[in-house]
Coordinates of N, CA and C in Angstrom, one line a residue:
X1 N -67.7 59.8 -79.0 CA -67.6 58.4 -79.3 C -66.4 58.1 -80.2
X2 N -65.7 57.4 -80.1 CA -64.5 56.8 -80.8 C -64.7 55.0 -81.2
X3 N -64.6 54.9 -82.0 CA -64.8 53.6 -82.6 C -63.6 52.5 -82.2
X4 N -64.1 51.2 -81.5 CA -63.3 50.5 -80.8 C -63.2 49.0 -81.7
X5 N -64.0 48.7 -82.8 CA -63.9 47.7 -82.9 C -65.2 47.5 -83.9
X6 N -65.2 46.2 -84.3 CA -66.2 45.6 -85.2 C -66.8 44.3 -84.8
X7 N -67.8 44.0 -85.0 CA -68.4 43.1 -84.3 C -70.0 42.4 -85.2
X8 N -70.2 41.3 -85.1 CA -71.8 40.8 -85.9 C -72.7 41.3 -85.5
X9 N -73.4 41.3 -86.3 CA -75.2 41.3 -85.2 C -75.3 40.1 -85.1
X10 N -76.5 40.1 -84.2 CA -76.9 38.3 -83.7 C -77.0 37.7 -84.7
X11 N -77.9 38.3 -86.0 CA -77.9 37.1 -86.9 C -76.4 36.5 -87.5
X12 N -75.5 37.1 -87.2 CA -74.2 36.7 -87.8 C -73.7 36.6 -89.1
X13 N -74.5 37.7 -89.5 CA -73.8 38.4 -91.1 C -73.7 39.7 -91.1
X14 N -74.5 40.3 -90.6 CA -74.7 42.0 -90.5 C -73.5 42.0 -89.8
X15 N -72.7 43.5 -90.1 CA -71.6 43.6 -89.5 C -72.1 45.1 -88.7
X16 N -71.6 45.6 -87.5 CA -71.6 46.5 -86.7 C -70.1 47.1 -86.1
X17 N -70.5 48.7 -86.1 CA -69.1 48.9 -85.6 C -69.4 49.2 -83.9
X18 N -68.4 49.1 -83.4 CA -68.5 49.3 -81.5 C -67.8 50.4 -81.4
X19 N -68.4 51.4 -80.6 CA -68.1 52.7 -80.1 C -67.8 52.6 -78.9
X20 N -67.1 53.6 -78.2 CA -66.8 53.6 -77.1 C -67.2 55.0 -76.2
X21 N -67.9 55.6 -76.0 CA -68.1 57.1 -75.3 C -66.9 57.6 -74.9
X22 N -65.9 58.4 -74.7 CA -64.5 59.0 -74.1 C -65.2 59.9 -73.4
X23 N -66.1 60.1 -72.8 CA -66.3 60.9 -71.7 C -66.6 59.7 -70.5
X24 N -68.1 59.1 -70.9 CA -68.5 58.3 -69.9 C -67.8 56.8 -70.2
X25 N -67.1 56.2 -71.1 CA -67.0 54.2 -71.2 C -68.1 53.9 -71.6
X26 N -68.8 54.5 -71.8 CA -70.3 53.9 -72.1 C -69.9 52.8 -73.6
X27 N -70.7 51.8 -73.9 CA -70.6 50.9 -75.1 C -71.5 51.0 -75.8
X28 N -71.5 51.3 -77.4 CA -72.5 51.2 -78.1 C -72.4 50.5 -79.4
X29 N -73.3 50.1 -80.3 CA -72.9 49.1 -81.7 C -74.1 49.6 -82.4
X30 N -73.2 50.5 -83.9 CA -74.1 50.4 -84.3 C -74.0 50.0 -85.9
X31 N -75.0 49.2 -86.8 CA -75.0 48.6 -88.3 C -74.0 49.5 -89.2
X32 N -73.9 49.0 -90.3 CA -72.8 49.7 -90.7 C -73.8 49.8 -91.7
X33 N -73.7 51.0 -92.1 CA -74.8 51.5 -93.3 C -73.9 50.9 -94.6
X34 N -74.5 51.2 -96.1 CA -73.9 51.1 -96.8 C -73.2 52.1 -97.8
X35 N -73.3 53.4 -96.9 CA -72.4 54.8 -97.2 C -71.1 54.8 -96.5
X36 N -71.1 53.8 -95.4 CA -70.0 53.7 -94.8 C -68.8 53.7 -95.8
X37 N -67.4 54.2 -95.1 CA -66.3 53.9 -96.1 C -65.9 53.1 -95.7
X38 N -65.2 51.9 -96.6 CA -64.9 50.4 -96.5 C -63.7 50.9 -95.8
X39 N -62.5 51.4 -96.6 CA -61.4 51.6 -96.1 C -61.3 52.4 -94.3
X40 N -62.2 53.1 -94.2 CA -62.1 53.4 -92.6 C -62.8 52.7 -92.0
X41 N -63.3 51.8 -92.1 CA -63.7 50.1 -91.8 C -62.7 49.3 -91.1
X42 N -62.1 49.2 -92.1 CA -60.8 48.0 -92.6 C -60.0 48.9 -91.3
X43 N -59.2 50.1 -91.3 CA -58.2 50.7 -90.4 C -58.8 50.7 -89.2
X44 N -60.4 50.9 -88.5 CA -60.8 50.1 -87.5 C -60.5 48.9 -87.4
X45 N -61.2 47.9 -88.0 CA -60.8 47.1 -87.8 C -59.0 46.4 -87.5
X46 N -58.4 46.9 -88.7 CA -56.9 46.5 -88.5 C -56.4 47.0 -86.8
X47 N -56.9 48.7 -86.7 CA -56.8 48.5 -85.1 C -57.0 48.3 -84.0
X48 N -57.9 47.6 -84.2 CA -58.6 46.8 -82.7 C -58.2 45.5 -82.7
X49 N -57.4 45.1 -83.3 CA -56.8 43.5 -83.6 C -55.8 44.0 -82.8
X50 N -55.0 45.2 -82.5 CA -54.1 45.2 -82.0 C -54.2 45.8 -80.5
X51 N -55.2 46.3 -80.4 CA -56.1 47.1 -79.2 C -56.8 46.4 -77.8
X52 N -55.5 45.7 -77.3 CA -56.2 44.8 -76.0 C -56.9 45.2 -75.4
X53 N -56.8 46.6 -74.8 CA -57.7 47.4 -73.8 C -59.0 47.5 -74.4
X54 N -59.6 47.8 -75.8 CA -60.4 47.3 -76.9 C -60.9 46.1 -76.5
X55 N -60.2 45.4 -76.9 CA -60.8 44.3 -76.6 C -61.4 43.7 -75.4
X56 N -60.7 43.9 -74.3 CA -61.3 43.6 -72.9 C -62.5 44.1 -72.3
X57 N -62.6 45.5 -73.0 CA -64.1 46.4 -72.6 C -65.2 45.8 -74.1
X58 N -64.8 45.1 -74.7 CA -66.0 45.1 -75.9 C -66.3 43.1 -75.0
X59 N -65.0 42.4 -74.6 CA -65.6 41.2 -73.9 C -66.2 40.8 -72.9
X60 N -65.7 42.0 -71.9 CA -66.6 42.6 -70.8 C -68.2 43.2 -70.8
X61 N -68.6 43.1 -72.0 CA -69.7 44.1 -72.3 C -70.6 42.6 -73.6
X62 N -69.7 41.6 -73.5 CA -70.2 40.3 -74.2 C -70.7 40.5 -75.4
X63 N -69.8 41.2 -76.0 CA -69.6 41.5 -77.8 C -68.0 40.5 -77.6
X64 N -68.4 40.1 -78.9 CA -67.7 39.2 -79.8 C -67.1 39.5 -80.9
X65 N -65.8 40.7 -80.8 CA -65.4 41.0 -81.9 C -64.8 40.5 -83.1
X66 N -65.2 40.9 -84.4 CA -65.0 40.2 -85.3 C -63.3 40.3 -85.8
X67 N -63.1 39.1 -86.2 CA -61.5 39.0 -86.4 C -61.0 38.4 -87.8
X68 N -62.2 38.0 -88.2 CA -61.8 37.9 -89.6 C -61.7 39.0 -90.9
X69 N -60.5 39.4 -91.5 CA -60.7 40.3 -92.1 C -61.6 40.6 -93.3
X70 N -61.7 39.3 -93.9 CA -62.5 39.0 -94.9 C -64.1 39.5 -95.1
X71 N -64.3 39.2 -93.7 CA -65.6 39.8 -93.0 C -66.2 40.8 -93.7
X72 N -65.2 41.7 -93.3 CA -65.8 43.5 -93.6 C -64.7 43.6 -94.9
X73 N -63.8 43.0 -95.5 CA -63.8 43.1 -96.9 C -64.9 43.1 -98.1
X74 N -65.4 41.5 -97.0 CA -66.7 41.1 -97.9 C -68.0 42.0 -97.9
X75 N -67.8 43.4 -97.3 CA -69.1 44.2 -96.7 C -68.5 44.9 -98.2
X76 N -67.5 45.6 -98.6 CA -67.8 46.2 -99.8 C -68.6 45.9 -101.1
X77 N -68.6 44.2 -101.3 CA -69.3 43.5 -102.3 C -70.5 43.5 -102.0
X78 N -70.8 43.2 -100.8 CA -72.6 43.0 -100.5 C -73.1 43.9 -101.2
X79 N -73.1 45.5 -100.6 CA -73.8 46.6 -100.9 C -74.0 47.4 -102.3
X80 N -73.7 46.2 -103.2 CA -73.3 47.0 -104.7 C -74.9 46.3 -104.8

């Protein structure tokens, strides 16, 4: 699994990261704990902003990737 991107949960605060299978394409999303590292967050994030192919398989699959950076900046403050 390789990480393709960032994405909300339904309720539209929880942040999720999107995987991608490199064997099968398969899609998966999963919460972002609060062990996660911010900074290898943020470098997802920064590159799937740039990652069309990324992007076309996460809108194909009707995930709504998040594009605000602030977003998942703002995940480091939540979890204190």
């Amino acid at each position: 699994m390789r990480p393709i991107g960032i994405t909300h949960k339904s309720d539209g605060v929880e942040l999720m990261l999107v995987h991608q299978c490199m064997s099968c394409g398969k899609i998966s999303k999963n919460r972002i704990a609060g062990d996660d590292n911010v900074a290898t967050l943020l470098a997802v994030f920064d590159i799937s902003l740039n990652d069309s192919e990324a992007q076309q398989v996460m809108r194909a699959q009707g995930i709504v990737a998040c594009v605000d950076r602030e977003d998942v900046e703002r995940f480091e403050h939540q979890r204190v």
